[in-house]
Coordinates of C-alpha atoms in Angstrom, one line a residue:
Chain P
X1 CA -129.2 -93.5 -67.1
X2 CA -130.9 -95.3 -70.0
X3 CA -130.4 -97.1 -73.2
X4 CA -134.1 -96.7 -73.9
X5 CA -136.7 -94.6 -72.2
X6 CA -137.8 -97.6 -70.0
X7 CA -134.6 -98.1 -68.0
X8 CA -135.4 -95.8 -65.1
X9 CA -137.9 -97.9 -63.1
X10 CA -139.8 -97.8 -59.9
X11 CA -138.2 -98.7 -56.6
X12 CA -139.2 -98.4 -52.9
X13 CA -137.9 -94.8 -52.6
X14 CA -139.9 -93.6 -55.5
X15 CA -143.1 -95.3 -54.2
X16 CA -142.5 -93.7 -50.8
X17 CA -141.9 -90.3 -52.4
X18 CA -145.1 -90.6 -54.4
X19 CA -147.0 -91.7 -51.3
X20 CA -145.8 -88.7 -49.3
X21 CA -146.8 -86.1 -52.0
X22 CA -150.1 -87.8 -52.5
X23 CA -150.8 -88.0 -48.7
X24 CA -149.8 -84.3 -48.3
X25 CA -152.2 -83.2 -51.1
X26 CA -155.0 -85.4 -49.7
X27 CA -154.5 -84.1 -46.2
X28 CA -154.5 -80.5 -47.5
X29 CA -157.7 -80.8 -49.5
X30 CA -159.5 -82.8 -46.7
X31 CA -158.6 -80.2 -44.0
X32 CA -159.4 -77.3 -46.2
X33 CA -162.9 -78.7 -47.0
X34 CA -163.6 -79.8 -43.4
X35 CA -162.6 -76.5 -41.7
X36 CA -164.3 -73.9 -43.8
X37 CA -166.4 -71.9 -41.2
X38 CA -170.0 -72.9 -41.0
X39 CA -173.2 -70.8 -41.1
X40 CA -176.4 -72.5 -39.9
X41 CA -176.5 -76.1 -41.0
X42 CA -173.9 -75.9 -43.7
X43 CA -170.6 -74.4 -44.7
X44 CA -170.5 -70.6 -45.1
X45 CA -169.8 -70.9 -48.8
X46 CA -170.9 -73.2 -51.6
X47 CA -169.4 -76.7 -51.7
X48 CA -168.1 -76.4 -55.3
X49 CA -166.4 -73.1 -54.4
X50 CA -164.8 -74.7 -51.3
X51 CA -163.5 -77.5 -53.6
X52 CA -162.2 -75.2 -56.3
X53 CA -160.4 -73.1 -53.6
X54 CA -159.0 -76.2 -52.0
X55 CA -157.7 -77.8 -55.2
X56 CA -156.5 -74.5 -56.6
X57 CA -154.5 -73.4 -53.5
X58 CA -153.2 -77.0 -53.2
X59 CA -151.9 -77.0 -56.7
X60 CA -150.2 -73.6 -56.2
X61 CA -148.4 -74.8 -53.1
X62 CA -147.3 -77.9 -54.8
X63 CA -146.0 -75.9 -57.8
X64 CA -144.1 -73.7 -55.4
X65 CA -142.5 -76.7 -53.8
X66 CA -141.6 -78.2 -57.1
X67 CA -139.8 -75.0 -58.1
X68 CA -137.9 -74.9 -54.8
X69 CA -136.5 -78.4 -55.2
X70 CA -134.2 -77.6 -58.1
X71 CA -132.2 -74.8 -56.4
X72 CA -132.3 -76.6 -53.0
X73 CA -130.6 -79.6 -54.6
X74 CA -128.0 -77.3 -56.1
X75 CA -127.3 -75.7 -52.8
X76 CA -127.4 -78.9 -50.7
X77 CA -126.9 -82.4 -52.1
X78 CA -129.2 -83.9 -49.5
X79 CA -132.2 -82.6 -51.5
X80 CA -131.1 -84.4 -54.7
X81 CA -133.4 -87.4 -54.2
X82 CA -136.4 -85.1 -54.3
X83 CA -135.2 -83.8 -57.7
X84 CA -135.1 -87.2 -59.3
X85 CA -138.8 -87.8 -58.8
X86 CA -139.9 -84.3 -59.4
X87 CA -141.7 -85.3 -62.5
X88 CA -144.1 -87.4 -60.4
X89 CA -144.7 -84.3 -58.3
X90 CA -145.4 -82.3 -61.4
X91 CA -147.9 -84.8 -62.8
X92 CA -149.8 -84.9 -59.5
X93 CA -149.8 -81.1 -59.4
X94 CA -151.3 -81.0 -62.9
X95 CA -154.0 -83.5 -61.7
X96 CA -154.9 -81.3 -58.7
X97 CA -155.0 -78.2 -61.0
X98 CA -157.4 -80.1 -63.3
X99 CA -159.7 -80.8 -60.4
X100 CA -159.7 -77.0 -59.7
X101 CA -160.6 -76.2 -63.3
X102 CA -163.3 -79.0 -63.3
X103 CA -165.1 -77.4 -60.3
X104 CA -164.7 -73.9 -61.8
X105 CA -166.2 -74.9 -65.1
X106 CA -169.0 -76.9 -63.4
X107 CA -170.0 -74.0 -61.2
X108 CA -169.2 -70.5 -62.3
X109 CA -169.6 -71.4 -66.0
X110 CA -172.4 -73.9 -65.8
X111 CA -176.2 -73.5 -65.7
X112 CA -176.1 -71.1 -68.6
X113 CA -177.3 -71.4 -72.2
X114 CA -173.7 -70.7 -73.2
X115 CA -171.4 -73.6 -73.4
X116 CA -169.1 -73.6 -70.3
X117 CA -165.9 -73.5 -72.4
X118 CA -167.2 -70.6 -74.5
X119 CA -168.5 -68.9 -71.4
X120 CA -165.0 -69.3 -69.8
X121 CA -163.4 -67.5 -72.7
X122 CA -166.0 -64.9 -73.5
X123 CA -167.9 -63.9 -70.4
X124 CA -165.3 -61.4 -69.1
X125 CA -163.6 -59.2 -71.8
X126 CA -162.2 -56.6 -69.5
X127 CA -158.6 -57.1 -70.7
X128 CA -157.8 -53.4 -70.3
X129 CA -158.4 -53.4 -66.6
X130 CA -156.1 -54.6 -63.8
X131 CA -158.9 -55.2 -61.2
X132 CA -161.5 -57.1 -63.2
X133 CA -159.0 -58.6 -65.7
X134 CA -160.1 -62.0 -66.9
X135 CA -157.8 -63.8 -64.6
X136 CA -159.3 -67.1 -65.8
X137 CA -157.1 -66.8 -68.9
X138 CA -154.0 -66.8 -66.8
X139 CA -155.2 -69.9 -65.0
X140 CA -156.0 -71.5 -68.3
X141 CA -152.6 -70.8 -69.7
X142 CA -150.9 -72.2 -66.6
X143 CA -153.1 -75.3 -66.8
X144 CA -152.3 -75.8 -70.5
X145 CA -148.6 -75.5 -69.7
X146 CA -148.8 -78.0 -66.8
X147 CA -150.7 -80.4 -69.1
X148 CA -148.0 -80.1 -71.8
X149 CA -145.3 -80.7 -69.1
X150 CA -147.2 -83.6 -67.6
X151 CA -147.9 -85.2 -71.0
X152 CA -144.2 -85.0 -72.0
X153 CA -142.8 -86.0 -68.6
X154 CA -142.1 -89.6 -69.6
X155 CA -138.6 -90.5 -70.6
X156 CA -140.0 -91.4 -74.1
X157 CA -140.5 -87.8 -74.7
X158 CA -137.1 -86.9 -73.4
X159 CA -135.6 -89.3 -75.9
X160 CA -137.9 -88.4 -78.7
X161 CA -137.6 -84.6 -78.3
X162 CA -133.9 -84.7 -77.4
X163 CA -132.7 -83.3 -74.1
X164 CA -132.1 -79.7 -75.1
X165 CA -135.6 -79.3 -76.6
X166 CA -137.3 -81.2 -73.8
X167 CA -135.5 -79.1 -71.2
X168 CA -136.5 -75.9 -73.1
X169 CA -140.1 -77.0 -73.1
X170 CA -140.0 -77.9 -69.4
X171 CA -138.6 -74.5 -68.5
X172 CA -142.2 -73.4 -69.3
X173 CA -143.0 -74.3 -65.7
X174 CA -141.7 -70.9 -64.8
X175 CA -144.1 -69.2 -67.1
X176 CA -146.9 -71.3 -65.6
X177 CA -145.8 -70.2 -62.1
X178 CA -145.9 -66.5 -63.1
X179 CA -149.3 -67.0 -64.7
X180 CA -150.6 -68.7 -61.5
X181 CA -149.3 -65.8 -59.4
X182 CA -151.2 -63.4 -61.6
X183 CA -154.3 -65.7 -61.6
X184 CA -154.3 -65.6 -57.8
X185 CA -153.5 -61.9 -57.4
X186 CA -156.2 -60.7 -59.9
X187 CA -158.8 -63.3 -59.0
X188 CA -158.6 -63.5 -55.3
X189 CA -156.1 -61.4 -53.5
X190 CA -157.3 -58.0 -54.8
X191 CA -160.8 -58.6 -53.5
X192 CA -160.1 -60.7 -50.3
X193 CA -160.9 -59.1 -47.0
X194 CA -158.3 -61.1 -45.2
X195 CA -154.6 -61.4 -46.1
X196 CA -154.1 -65.2 -45.6
X197 CA -153.8 -66.0 -49.3
X198 CA -151.7 -62.9 -50.0
X199 CA -149.4 -63.9 -47.2
X200 CA -148.9 -67.4 -48.5
X201 CA -148.4 -66.3 -52.1
X202 CA -145.8 -63.8 -50.9
X203 CA -144.0 -66.5 -48.9
X204 CA -144.0 -68.6 -52.1
X205 CA -142.4 -65.9 -54.2
X206 CA -140.0 -65.1 -51.4
X207 CA -138.9 -68.8 -51.3
X208 CA -138.8 -69.4 -55.1
X209 CA -137.0 -66.3 -56.3
X210 CA -134.2 -66.0 -53.7
X211 CA -133.5 -69.8 -53.8
X212 CA -133.0 -69.5 -57.6
X213 CA -130.7 -66.5 -57.2
X214 CA -128.6 -68.3 -54.6
X215 CA -128.4 -71.4 -56.8
X216 CA -127.5 -69.4 -59.8
X217 CA -124.8 -67.6 -57.9
X218 CA -123.4 -70.9 -56.8
X219 CA -123.5 -72.3 -60.3
X220 CA -121.7 -69.2 -61.6
X221 CA -119.0 -69.1 -59.0
X222 CA -119.1 -71.9 -56.5
X223 CA -116.4 -74.6 -57.2
X224 CA -115.5 -73.1 -60.6
X225 CA -111.9 -73.1 -61.3
X226 CA -110.4 -70.6 -63.8
X227 CA -107.0 -71.1 -65.5
X228 CA -104.0 -69.6 -63.8
X229 CA -101.9 -69.6 -67.0
X230 CA -102.5 -70.3 -70.7
X231 CA -100.1 -71.5 -73.3
X232 CA -100.6 -72.8 -76.9
X233 CA -104.1 -74.0 -76.3
X234 CA -103.4 -75.5 -72.8
X235 CA -104.4 -73.9 -69.5
X236 CA -102.9 -74.5 -66.1
X237 CA -105.5 -75.8 -63.7
X238 CA -103.5 -76.2 -60.5
X239 CA -101.6 -78.4 -58.1
X240 CA -102.3 -82.1 -58.5
X241 CA -103.0 -82.3 -54.7
X242 CA -105.8 -79.8 -55.0
X243 CA -108.0 -82.4 -56.7
X244 CA -110.0 -84.5 -54.2
X245 CA -110.3 -88.3 -54.6
X246 CA -113.5 -89.4 -56.4
X247 CA -114.7 -85.8 -56.7
X248 CA -115.0 -83.4 -59.6
X249 CA -113.6 -79.9 -60.2
X250 CA -115.3 -77.7 -62.8
X251 CA -112.9 -75.9 -65.1
X252 CA -113.9 -72.9 -67.1
X253 CA -112.3 -73.0 -70.5
X254 CA -111.7 -69.7 -72.3
X255 CA -114.5 -69.3 -74.8
X256 CA -117.2 -70.4 -72.4
X257 CA -117.0 -74.2 -72.4
X258 CA -116.6 -76.1 -69.1
X259 CA -114.8 -79.3 -68.4
X260 CA -114.9 -81.5 -65.3
X261 CA -111.7 -83.0 -63.9
X262 CA -112.0 -86.1 -61.7
X263 CA -109.4 -87.8 -59.5
X264 CA -109.8 -91.5 -59.1
X265 CA -107.2 -94.0 -57.7
X266 CA -104.6 -91.2 -57.9
X267 CA -105.2 -90.5 -61.6
X268 CA -106.9 -87.5 -63.2
X269 CA -109.3 -87.6 -66.1
X270 CA -111.3 -84.8 -67.8
X271 CA -114.5 -84.7 -69.8
X272 CA -117.2 -82.3 -70.7
X273 CA -119.1 -80.9 -67.7
X274 CA -122.6 -81.2 -69.3
X275 CA -124.2 -84.5 -68.9
X276 CA -125.6 -86.0 -72.2
X277 CA -129.0 -86.5 -70.5
X278 CA -130.1 -83.1 -69.4
X279 CA -126.9 -81.0 -69.3
X280 CA -126.6 -81.8 -65.6
X281 CA -123.3 -80.5 -63.9
X282 CA -121.1 -83.6 -64.0
X283 CA -118.4 -81.8 -62.1
X284 CA -120.7 -81.7 -59.1
X285 CA -121.1 -85.5 -59.3
X286 CA -118.8 -88.1 -57.9
X287 CA -116.9 -91.2 -59.1
X288 CA -119.2 -94.1 -58.1
X289 CA -118.3 -97.7 -58.9
X290 CA -115.5 -96.4 -61.1
X291 CA -117.7 -94.2 -63.2
X292 CA -118.5 -90.5 -63.1
X293 CA -122.1 -90.2 -61.8
X294 CA -124.2 -87.2 -62.7
X295 CA -125.7 -85.7 -59.6
X296 CA -129.0 -85.0 -61.4
X297 CA -130.2 -88.3 -62.6
X298 CA -127.4 -90.8 -62.0
X299 CA -126.2 -91.1 -65.7
X300 CA -122.7 -92.7 -65.6
X301 CA -119.6 -92.2 -67.8
X302 CA -116.2 -94.0 -67.8
X303 CA -113.3 -91.9 -66.8
X304 CA -111.0 -92.9 -69.6
X305 CA -113.3 -92.2 -72.6
X306 CA -116.4 -90.4 -71.5
X307 CA -118.6 -93.3 -72.6
X308 CA -121.5 -94.7 -70.7
X309 CA -120.8 -98.4 -69.9
X310 CA -122.5 -100.9 -72.1
X311 CA -125.3 -101.3 -73.0
X312 CA -125.7 -97.6 -72.7
X313 CA -124.7 -95.3 -75.5
X314 CA -124.2 -91.8 -74.2
X315 CA -120.8 -90.2 -74.9
X316 CA -119.1 -87.1 -73.8
X317 CA -116.2 -85.1 -75.2
X318 CA -112.9 -85.7 -73.4
X319 CA -109.9 -83.5 -72.6
X320 CA -106.2 -84.3 -72.5
X321 CA -104.2 -83.6 -69.3
X322 CA -100.5 -83.3 -68.6
X323 CA -98.3 -82.6 -65.6
X324 CA -95.5 -80.1 -66.0
X325 CA -93.3 -78.8 -63.2
X326 CA -95.8 -79.8 -60.5
X327 CA -98.8 -78.1 -62.3
X328 CA -101.7 -79.9 -64.1
X329 CA -102.4 -78.5 -67.6
X330 CA -105.6 -79.2 -69.6
X331 CA -105.7 -79.1 -73.4
X332 CA -108.6 -76.8 -74.3
X333 CA -109.3 -78.6 -77.5
X334 CA -112.0 -81.1 -76.7
X335 CA -111.6 -84.5 -78.3
X336 CA -114.7 -86.0 -80.1
X337 CA -117.2 -87.7 -77.7
X338 CA -116.0 -91.1 -76.6
X339 CA -112.3 -90.5 -77.5
X340 CA -110.1 -92.6 -75.2
X341 CA -107.4 -90.6 -73.3
X342 CA -105.3 -92.4 -70.8
X343 CA -105.8 -90.9 -67.3
X344 CA -103.0 -88.8 -66.0
X345 CA -101.1 -90.7 -63.3
X346 CA -100.0 -88.4 -60.5
X347 CA -96.4 -89.1 -59.2
X348 CA -96.3 -91.0 -55.9
X349 CA -100.0 -91.3 -55.7
X350 CA -100.9 -94.4 -57.7
X351 CA -103.4 -96.7 -56.2
Chain E
X1 CA -116.2 -80.4 -44.2
X2 CA -118.5 -83.3 -43.5
X3 CA -120.0 -84.1 -46.9
X4 CA -123.3 -86.0 -47.1
X5 CA -123.3 -89.4 -48.8
X6 CA -123.8 -89.3 -52.6
X7 CA -127.2 -90.4 -53.7
X8 CA -127.8 -92.0 -57.1
X9 CA -131.3 -91.7 -58.5
X10 CA -131.8 -95.3 -59.5
X11 CA -130.3 -96.8 -56.3
X12 CA -132.8 -98.8 -54.3
X13 CA -131.5 -97.6 -50.9
X14 CA -130.7 -94.3 -49.5
X15 CA -127.5 -93.4 -47.6
X16 CA -128.4 -93.3 -43.9
X17 CA -127.8 -89.5 -43.4
X18 CA -129.8 -88.7 -46.6
X19 CA -132.6 -91.0 -45.5
X20 CA -132.8 -89.3 -42.1
X21 CA -132.8 -85.9 -43.6
X22 CA -135.5 -86.8 -46.2
X23 CA -137.8 -88.4 -43.6
X24 CA -137.7 -85.1 -41.7
X25 CA -138.4 -83.2 -45.0
X26 CA -141.4 -85.5 -45.7
X27 CA -142.8 -85.1 -42.3
X28 CA -142.3 -81.3 -42.5
X29 CA -144.0 -81.1 -45.9
X30 CA -147.1 -83.0 -44.7
X31 CA -147.2 -80.9 -41.6
X32 CA -146.8 -77.7 -43.6
X33 CA -149.5 -78.6 -46.0
X34 CA -151.9 -79.4 -43.1
X35 CA -151.1 -76.1 -41.4
X36 CA -151.5 -74.1 -44.6
X37 CA -154.9 -75.8 -45.3
X38 CA -156.2 -74.8 -41.9
X39 CA -154.8 -71.3 -42.3
X40 CA -156.5 -70.6 -45.6
X41 CA -159.7 -72.5 -44.8
X42 CA -160.6 -70.8 -41.5
X43 CA -159.7 -67.4 -43.2
X44 CA -162.6 -67.8 -45.6
X45 CA -164.4 -64.4 -46.0
X46 CA -168.0 -64.3 -44.8
X47 CA -170.1 -64.0 -48.1
X48 CA -173.1 -62.4 -46.4
X49 CA -176.5 -63.9 -45.5
X50 CA -177.8 -64.7 -49.0
X51 CA -179.5 -68.1 -48.9
X52 CA -182.1 -70.4 -50.4
X53 CA -185.4 -69.8 -48.5
X54 CA -187.5 -72.7 -49.7
X55 CA -190.4 -73.1 -52.1
X56 CA -193.1 -70.3 -52.4
X57 CA -196.3 -69.6 -54.2
X58 CA -196.9 -65.8 -54.5
X59 CA -199.6 -63.7 -56.1
X60 CA -199.0 -60.2 -57.2
X61 CA -198.7 -57.7 -60.0
X62 CA -196.1 -58.5 -62.8
X63 CA -194.0 -55.7 -64.3
X64 CA -191.1 -56.2 -66.7
X65 CA -189.3 -52.9 -66.9
X66 CA -186.4 -52.8 -66.4
X67 CA -186.5 -56.4 -65.2
X68 CA -189.3 -58.8 -64.2
X69 CA -190.6 -58.0 -60.7
X70 CA -193.6 -59.4 -58.9
X71 CA -195.2 -56.7 -56.7
X72 CA -197.0 -58.2 -53.7
X73 CA -199.8 -56.2 -52.0
X74 CA -199.0 -54.3 -48.8
X75 CA -199.1 -56.3 -45.6
X76 CA -198.2 -55.7 -41.9
X77 CA -194.5 -56.2 -42.6
X78 CA -194.4 -54.3 -45.9
X79 CA -196.8 -51.3 -45.7
X80 CA -195.6 -50.1 -49.2
X81 CA -196.1 -53.6 -50.7
X82 CA -193.2 -55.9 -51.4
X83 CA -191.2 -56.3 -54.6
X84 CA -189.9 -59.8 -55.4
X85 CA -187.3 -59.9 -58.2
X86 CA -188.0 -62.7 -60.7
X87 CA -185.4 -64.9 -62.5
X88 CA -185.5 -68.1 -64.5
X89 CA -183.7 -71.3 -63.7
X90 CA -179.9 -71.3 -64.1
X91 CA -178.3 -68.2 -65.4
X92 CA -181.4 -66.9 -67.1
X93 CA -184.0 -64.2 -66.6
X94 CA -187.7 -64.7 -66.2
X95 CA -188.6 -62.7 -69.3
X96 CA -189.8 -65.7 -71.3
X97 CA -192.5 -66.4 -68.8
X98 CA -193.3 -62.9 -67.5
X99 CA -193.4 -60.7 -70.6
X100 CA -196.9 -61.9 -71.6
X101 CA -198.1 -61.1 -68.1
X102 CA -197.1 -57.4 -68.0
X103 CA -199.4 -55.4 -65.8
X104 CA -201.5 -58.4 -64.9
X105 CA -202.1 -60.1 -61.6
X106 CA -200.4 -63.5 -61.6
X107 CA -199.7 -66.5 -59.4
X108 CA -196.1 -67.5 -59.4
X109 CA -194.4 -70.5 -57.9
X110 CA -190.8 -71.5 -57.5
X111 CA -188.1 -71.2 -54.9
X112 CA -187.0 -68.2 -53.0
X113 CA -183.6 -66.6 -52.6
X114 CA -183.2 -64.1 -49.8
X115 CA -180.6 -61.6 -48.7
X116 CA -181.7 -59.1 -46.1
X117 CA -184.8 -57.4 -47.4
X118 CA -184.1 -58.4 -51.0
X119 CA -186.1 -61.3 -52.2
X120 CA -186.0 -63.2 -55.5
X121 CA -188.3 -65.9 -56.8
X122 CA -186.8 -68.3 -59.2
X123 CA -189.8 -69.1 -61.3
X124 CA -191.1 -72.6 -61.8
X125 CA -194.5 -71.8 -63.1
X126 CA -196.5 -68.5 -63.4
X127 CA -200.0 -67.9 -64.7
X128 CA -202.5 -65.0 -64.8
X129 CA -204.9 -64.8 -61.9
X130 CA -208.3 -63.2 -62.1
X131 CA -208.3 -59.8 -60.5
X132 CA -210.5 -60.6 -57.6
X133 CA -209.4 -57.5 -55.9
X134 CA -207.9 -54.3 -57.2
X135 CA -204.1 -54.6 -57.6
X136 CA -202.0 -52.3 -55.5
X137 CA -200.6 -49.4 -57.3
X138 CA -196.8 -49.4 -57.7
X139 CA -196.4 -46.1 -59.5
X140 CA -192.8 -44.8 -59.3
X141 CA -192.1 -42.2 -56.7
X142 CA -189.0 -40.1 -57.7
X143 CA -186.4 -39.7 -55.0
X144 CA -184.1 -37.3 -56.9
X145 CA -180.7 -37.5 -58.3
X146 CA -178.0 -39.4 -56.4
X147 CA -174.3 -40.2 -56.7
X148 CA -173.8 -43.7 -55.3
X149 CA -170.8 -45.9 -54.8
X150 CA -171.0 -49.7 -54.8
X151 CA -170.8 -52.9 -56.7
X152 CA -172.7 -54.2 -59.7
X153 CA -173.9 -57.7 -59.0
X154 CA -176.3 -60.1 -60.6
X155 CA -179.4 -60.2 -58.4
X156 CA -179.6 -64.0 -58.4
X157 CA -176.2 -64.9 -57.1
X158 CA -176.2 -61.9 -54.8
X159 CA -179.4 -63.1 -53.1
X160 CA -177.9 -66.5 -52.4
X161 CA -177.8 -68.3 -55.7
X162 CA -174.1 -68.6 -55.1
X163 CA -172.1 -68.0 -51.9
X164 CA -170.1 -65.9 -52.4
X165 CA -172.0 -64.2 -55.3
X166 CA -169.9 -61.1 -55.4
X167 CA -166.4 -59.9 -56.0
X168 CA -163.7 -60.4 -58.7
X169 CA -163.7 -64.2 -58.6
X170 CA -167.4 -64.1 -59.4
X171 CA -167.3 -61.4 -62.1
X172 CA -167.5 -63.7 -65.1
X173 CA -170.4 -65.6 -63.5
X174 CA -172.2 -62.3 -62.8
X175 CA -171.7 -61.3 -66.4
X176 CA -173.2 -64.6 -67.6
X177 CA -176.2 -64.2 -65.3
X178 CA -176.8 -60.6 -66.4
X179 CA -176.4 -61.4 -70.1
X180 CA -178.9 -64.3 -69.6
X181 CA -181.5 -61.8 -68.3
X182 CA -181.1 -62.0 -64.5
X183 CA -181.8 -58.6 -62.9
X184 CA -178.6 -56.7 -62.1
X185 CA -178.5 -55.2 -58.6
X186 CA -176.4 -52.2 -57.5
X187 CA -175.2 -52.9 -53.9
X188 CA -174.5 -49.5 -52.5
X189 CA -171.7 -49.0 -50.0
X190 CA -174.0 -46.7 -48.0
X191 CA -177.7 -47.0 -47.5
X192 CA -179.9 -45.0 -49.9
X193 CA -183.3 -44.2 -48.3
X194 CA -182.8 -47.1 -45.9
X195 CA -181.8 -49.7 -48.6
X196 CA -178.5 -50.8 -50.0
X197 CA -180.0 -52.8 -52.9
X198 CA -181.1 -50.9 -56.0
X199 CA -182.4 -52.5 -59.1
X200 CA -180.4 -51.2 -62.1
X201 CA -182.0 -49.6 -65.1
X202 CA -180.9 -47.6 -68.1
X203 CA -181.5 -43.9 -68.1
X204 CA -184.8 -44.5 -69.9
X205 CA -186.0 -47.0 -67.4
X206 CA -185.3 -50.0 -69.6
X207 CA -182.8 -52.7 -69.0
X208 CA -179.2 -51.7 -68.1
X209 CA -176.9 -51.9 -71.1
X210 CA -174.7 -55.0 -71.7
X211 CA -171.7 -52.7 -71.2
X212 CA -172.1 -52.9 -67.5
X213 CA -170.4 -56.3 -67.7
X214 CA -167.1 -54.5 -67.8
X215 CA -167.7 -53.0 -64.4
X216 CA -169.4 -55.9 -62.7
X217 CA -167.7 -57.1 -59.5
X218 CA -165.7 -53.8 -59.2
X219 CA -166.3 -50.9 -56.8
X220 CA -167.8 -48.2 -59.0
X221 CA -169.3 -44.8 -58.7
X222 CA -172.3 -43.7 -60.8
X223 CA -174.8 -40.8 -60.8
X224 CA -178.5 -41.3 -61.6
X225 CA -182.1 -40.9 -60.7
X226 CA -183.5 -43.1 -58.0
X227 CA -187.2 -43.9 -57.7
X228 CA -189.2 -46.0 -55.4
X229 CA -191.7 -48.7 -56.5
X230 CA -193.3 -50.3 -53.5
X231 CA -190.3 -51.1 -51.3
X232 CA -187.9 -51.4 -54.2
X233 CA -185.5 -48.7 -55.3
X234 CA -184.7 -48.5 -59.0
X235 CA -181.5 -46.7 -60.1
X236 CA -181.8 -45.2 -63.6
X237 CA -178.4 -44.2 -64.8
X238 CA -176.2 -43.7 -67.8
X239 CA -174.0 -46.6 -67.0
X240 CA -171.5 -45.7 -69.7
X241 CA -170.4 -42.8 -67.5
X242 CA -169.9 -45.0 -64.4
X243 CA -166.3 -45.1 -63.3
X244 CA -164.2 -47.5 -61.3
X245 CA -163.5 -46.3 -57.7

């Protein structure tokens, strides 16, 4: 959580995370370059082409992994720590992709009277073809997208652009991934005599797509509680004992909104389910040190008023609860963000 | 259900079960990347035997249609004489140096690119030589009309200027080379009169049209007249009618 964009700092976990992704990338590129088959006294293909293939395929695999982390974290909370540092992974991926582009420009589009950037955009105009399509444009689009995402990855931009806009921009990573798949398919797989790259690209798609579908299914149905009865703006949300201590339950409110109900020290509180940071699912979080903690990035909110503890300033809408004939009811009219509502004490269950 | 400990992003330490799990993930990721690097690296396609063949000084007859060629006199290895394609440095043709020497005997120096029987000299210097002996005759010998299937390549990268110098990934580079004046070569899928390399020409025997760029790097089929000049085959075709296979 943050009161400014500087509050989330480095710690040993983040440094270790970065070291692992950097070491894996370094190992990948080193082994790729070292083990290209040799012919005579040198490698079978040109050194710059080896490097552009090594960096390009490395960036693709890293991008695939980045896209898998999100749904994996939704499906199994043990993956969550990887999600928190995903921006570092993305910036490194962008750097590796830049090295790929650097070698492409410096080899295929160099040594010509035409400027390399002009040559990149003009030397192949076969836009009407599938085989022969200027796949470089797809790579260029993906690289431009990765550059935008990397450049805006700092919390300053999250704060400056506001979370909804920042999130919308960063959803562009999916467009980049699709462009990269096209870049690989049209530039390499169509002409390759062996199926290694095609197999790896297929595995990537077969990991990324199903994981997102599974995570989406869980988000839509898993743990979501729907009202069993509705009366004058209130909905029945179940037996008090069905709420687990220090855990959240996501409630679907008629009209599409979602609330998160938490039980802590035998009392129930309700607030908006979407975190003020990046719309993370608060109901999947937990009560930690007396505050609701978002599972995505650790933003915290007080149970009684939906406010982040001082000096932080984020606020969430709150919901009134009442107990009637052994059933918990929730008022579907959200209170303005930060409105204090006394937690509902459950009979015989006070701390 | 045994729930894992809850991890908070800014916490300095990880819960024990999460830490153990993530250490395995980290080790798995590093191992996976290493394994994938090896898989892709060793699966590199063989680009053929095009290579740099060292410096050379050659003397022969210069012609420029459809592209600059130096015809070397017959010898024991080449009873019909030997045609050496000429190109300039980088992605350029040799026309700026060779046009003024059309039909003359010249001494050319530079470095050689070689793939099979196809030779290219990347010109460093070239100058006219006195005709101390009669130049060999390289009058075209018609071989008839042929329908051939193959790939349009730039002769410089194909002979070893780049490895690989063919295929879709190389298409834009091939287009740049051909636009710069490097001789385009049609690499036939099946030998024609014993050769799979044919120097490309327009139907009138002049340079191939720039429109061939659209088909470079692709498997194409084209019909045209083939003629022999020394040991070089020249394919004169209406390239606008070539079609992708």
